[in-house]
């Protein structure tokens, strides 16, 4: 692949990148294309169904399902930032991407990733209020509050992530234009930069703590408060069902935050390409695939609404 660059002073600026993706697995290109296509369809269909039934089924017009609907919309956008490009690269074997498109992909990925962190925290807080303060729940989680929390989750990360993307792409990339990753993420981009990138790495750590560690701690705090009321449930069956729901949600949260945290908070010198790709698969593809089932499709009200919708059809 041609290495496009322009000279600028004593260095050079890359004009085009090459996403190597899964090129180190030449015999699995067809299999990976089919696999990722199936995953993308699962994400689109599962989340679209949730959006439809929470929008049109009256019993589901509650704060919890309002956030679930927002979360499903987010997952569609979040996965669509990376997976279509992966599929095109696998199908055409043309892995080049312009700097502008690479920066745009990174920016939207970071913004939607920040939204996911905050929205997961909001959903955990919603369950905390519903279980620990049921009498005050309608007052606390009123329509105005729900809209404010949802809008805040969507927009709060936009200025910071735009600024971080501009900061990353202000660097000079003069060693190589080959990104050994399947999308434009910060760690593999920083590996291509010339000169000292310690300031940028610190910036990444600070933003990762702000948008990752803080929401994660709020989620853990919410679920820790929920445990006591669950233990007080009168039947063993009720306790088992509640623990099953909480544990499955916490598992997905741990996968998402854990894989992303390791990727972004490890020192640049400790990064391994293979491990980075594996971790990225978890927070970009695997957890979004399971989220519709974990957060909605195991819920009896959602199943009833889905059955009603299918019977109408």
XYZ file of C-alpha atoms in Angstrom, residues 17-266:
250
model
C -3.702 5.449 6.801
C -3.984 1.719 6.218
C -6.132 -0.283 8.649
C -4.422 -3.652 8.753
C -7.342 -5.141 10.694
C -7.313 -8.928 10.456
C -4.902 -9.108 7.510
C -2.683 -11.427 9.582
C -5.460 -14.055 9.250
C -5.667 -14.398 5.432
C -7.468 -17.758 5.527
C -10.230 -16.439 7.790
C -11.308 -13.359 5.828
C -14.504 -14.971 4.521
C -15.383 -16.489 7.885
C -14.819 -13.182 9.688
C -16.967 -11.335 7.135
C -19.878 -13.747 7.721
C -19.378 -13.685 11.508
C -19.322 -9.884 11.760
C -22.284 -9.599 9.386
C -24.320 -11.904 11.644
C -23.279 -9.929 14.735
C -24.210 -6.636 13.057
C -27.636 -7.999 12.096
C -28.194 -9.240 15.669
C -27.341 -5.803 17.046
C -29.542 -3.973 14.526
C -32.560 -6.277 14.770
C -32.417 -6.782 18.552
C -32.068 -3.099 19.391
C -34.578 -1.981 16.740
C -37.197 -4.331 18.205
C -36.590 -2.880 21.661
C -36.947 0.690 20.366
C -40.212 -0.193 18.588
C -41.889 -2.007 21.466
C -40.840 0.526 24.127
C -42.149 3.319 21.905
C -45.548 1.849 21.034
C -46.471 -0.466 23.928
C -48.259 1.557 26.684
C -47.157 -0.656 29.653
C -43.531 0.023 28.713
C -43.817 3.805 28.894
C -41.876 3.933 32.136
C -38.547 5.581 33.058
C -36.649 2.278 32.958
C -37.762 1.514 29.412
C -37.184 5.122 28.345
C -33.510 4.635 29.231
C -33.470 1.159 27.677
C -34.782 2.666 24.424
C -32.062 5.332 24.527
C -29.496 2.637 25.203
C -30.679 0.589 22.217
C -30.464 3.651 19.954
C -26.967 4.277 21.250
C -25.846 0.679 20.613
C -26.970 0.879 16.981
C -24.980 4.091 16.480
C -21.987 2.845 18.490
C -21.582 -0.391 16.523
C -22.276 1.349 13.199
C -19.195 3.526 13.690
C -16.854 0.530 13.397
C -18.534 -2.616 12.029
C -19.547 -1.398 8.523
C -15.966 -0.260 7.912
C -14.659 -3.641 9.112
C -17.042 -5.424 6.733
C -15.995 -3.248 3.779
C -12.319 -3.895 4.496
C -12.902 -7.654 4.731
C -14.989 -7.741 1.542
C -12.876 -5.482 -0.675
C -9.464 -6.039 0.968
C -8.942 -2.296 0.417
C -7.883 -1.120 3.852
C -6.908 2.484 3.131
C -8.642 5.276 5.027
C -8.055 9.017 4.768
C -6.857 10.946 7.791
C -10.150 12.891 7.819
C -12.254 9.724 7.808
C -10.013 8.157 10.447
C -10.358 11.197 12.694
C -14.131 11.278 12.149
C -14.452 7.609 13.057
C -12.376 8.085 16.197
C -14.318 11.182 17.253
C -17.747 9.543 16.919
C -16.492 6.370 18.568
C -15.171 8.296 21.572
C -18.299 10.446 21.882
C -20.634 7.448 21.736
C -18.366 5.501 24.086
C -18.609 8.328 26.635
C -22.391 8.326 26.197
C -22.496 4.590 26.867
C -20.511 4.994 30.090
C -22.832 7.717 31.385
C -26.014 5.997 30.226
C -25.022 2.765 31.976
C -24.505 4.793 35.163
C -27.905 6.474 34.742
C -29.618 3.108 34.227
C -27.956 1.743 37.384
C -29.106 4.821 39.319
C -32.646 4.338 37.984
C -32.692 0.754 39.322
C -31.259 1.950 42.650
C -34.065 4.490 43.125
C -36.727 2.001 41.982
C -35.598 -0.736 44.388
C -34.307 1.234 47.376
C -36.781 4.160 47.319
C -39.878 2.808 45.544
C -42.283 5.324 47.116
C -40.219 8.286 45.893
C -39.433 6.740 42.501
C -42.226 8.509 40.537
C -41.179 11.848 42.037
C -37.431 11.424 41.570
C -37.524 9.856 38.109
C -40.156 12.143 36.629
C -40.312 12.900 32.915
C -38.240 16.073 33.178
C -35.491 14.321 35.153
C -35.401 11.382 32.725
C -35.027 13.698 29.729
C -32.308 15.722 31.477
C -30.339 12.581 32.395
C -30.657 11.160 28.882
C -29.674 14.420 27.148
C -26.798 14.898 29.596
C -25.518 11.401 28.810
C -25.641 12.049 25.061
C -24.004 15.488 24.966
C -21.654 15.678 27.961
C -18.777 13.936 26.210
C -18.996 15.788 22.894
C -16.710 18.825 23.553
C -14.073 16.811 25.424
C -13.878 14.039 22.830
C -13.768 16.482 19.916
C -10.893 18.242 21.669
C -9.082 14.972 22.336
C -9.462 13.842 18.714
C -8.082 17.157 17.439
C -5.185 16.845 19.889
C -4.330 13.312 18.708
C -4.452 14.258 15.025
C -2.314 17.346 15.575
C 0.617 14.937 15.963
C 2.997 14.071 13.138
C 2.926 10.468 11.908
C 6.229 9.941 10.149
C 7.289 6.371 10.891
C 4.457 4.474 9.228
C 0.914 4.915 8.016
C -0.136 1.354 8.866
C -2.559 1.106 11.800
C -2.328 -2.428 13.161
C -5.945 -2.414 14.305
C -9.426 -2.819 12.823
C -10.573 0.768 13.469
C -9.075 4.158 14.328
C -8.604 3.950 18.083
C -6.310 6.085 20.231
C -3.667 3.519 21.343
C -2.723 2.295 17.823
C -2.726 5.863 16.480
C -0.390 7.047 19.253
C 2.024 4.236 18.383
C 2.529 5.801 14.943
C 3.332 9.284 16.241
C 6.853 10.675 16.152
C 8.481 12.377 19.088
C 7.388 12.549 22.706
C 3.713 11.711 23.210
C 3.752 11.647 27.033
C 1.523 14.730 27.300
C -1.035 13.125 25.005
C -0.877 9.871 26.965
C -1.559 11.750 30.208
C -4.492 13.475 28.530
C -5.870 10.086 27.473
C -5.504 8.774 31.048
C -7.322 11.781 32.512
C -10.216 11.532 30.057
C -10.429 7.755 30.532
C -10.667 8.246 34.311
C -13.300 10.946 33.923
C -15.508 9.118 31.425
C -14.727 5.535 32.445
C -13.671 5.148 36.061
C -16.144 7.667 37.542
C -19.297 6.165 35.902
C -18.013 2.671 36.726
C -17.686 3.561 40.430
C -21.199 5.040 40.396
C -22.530 1.818 38.861
C -20.814 -0.314 41.502
C -22.136 1.965 44.253
C -25.698 1.694 42.887
C -25.621 -2.098 42.663
C -24.035 -2.419 46.110
C -26.995 -0.485 47.534
C -29.416 -2.750 45.657
C -28.035 -5.931 47.259
C -29.572 -5.293 50.690
C -33.206 -5.024 49.467
C -32.668 -8.130 47.323
C -31.545 -10.088 50.387
C -34.751 -8.996 52.076
C -37.015 -10.552 49.438
C -39.360 -13.104 51.050
C -38.792 -16.012 48.659
C -35.628 -17.793 47.589
C -36.919 -17.834 44.009
C -37.308 -14.050 44.035
C -33.816 -13.567 45.441
C -32.327 -15.933 42.859
C -34.090 -14.145 39.986
C -33.003 -10.709 41.214
C -29.394 -11.856 41.704
C -29.417 -13.422 38.237
C -30.534 -10.136 36.676
C -28.013 -8.033 38.625
C -25.115 -10.435 38.075
C -25.686 -10.627 34.310
C -25.812 -6.836 34.048
C -22.703 -6.463 36.180
C -20.873 -9.040 34.055
C -21.528 -7.047 30.873
C -20.556 -3.817 32.639
C -17.316 -5.411 33.848
C -16.522 -6.677 30.341
C -17.158 -3.260 28.788
C -15.374 -1.100 31.366
C -12.654 -3.640 32.116
C -11.561 -4.164 28.505
C -11.743 -0.435 27.698
C -9.861 0.549 30.859
C -7.026 -1.889 30.205
C -6.726 -0.654 26.605
C -6.636 3.045 27.475
C -4.834 3.087 30.823
C -1.919 0.777 30.044
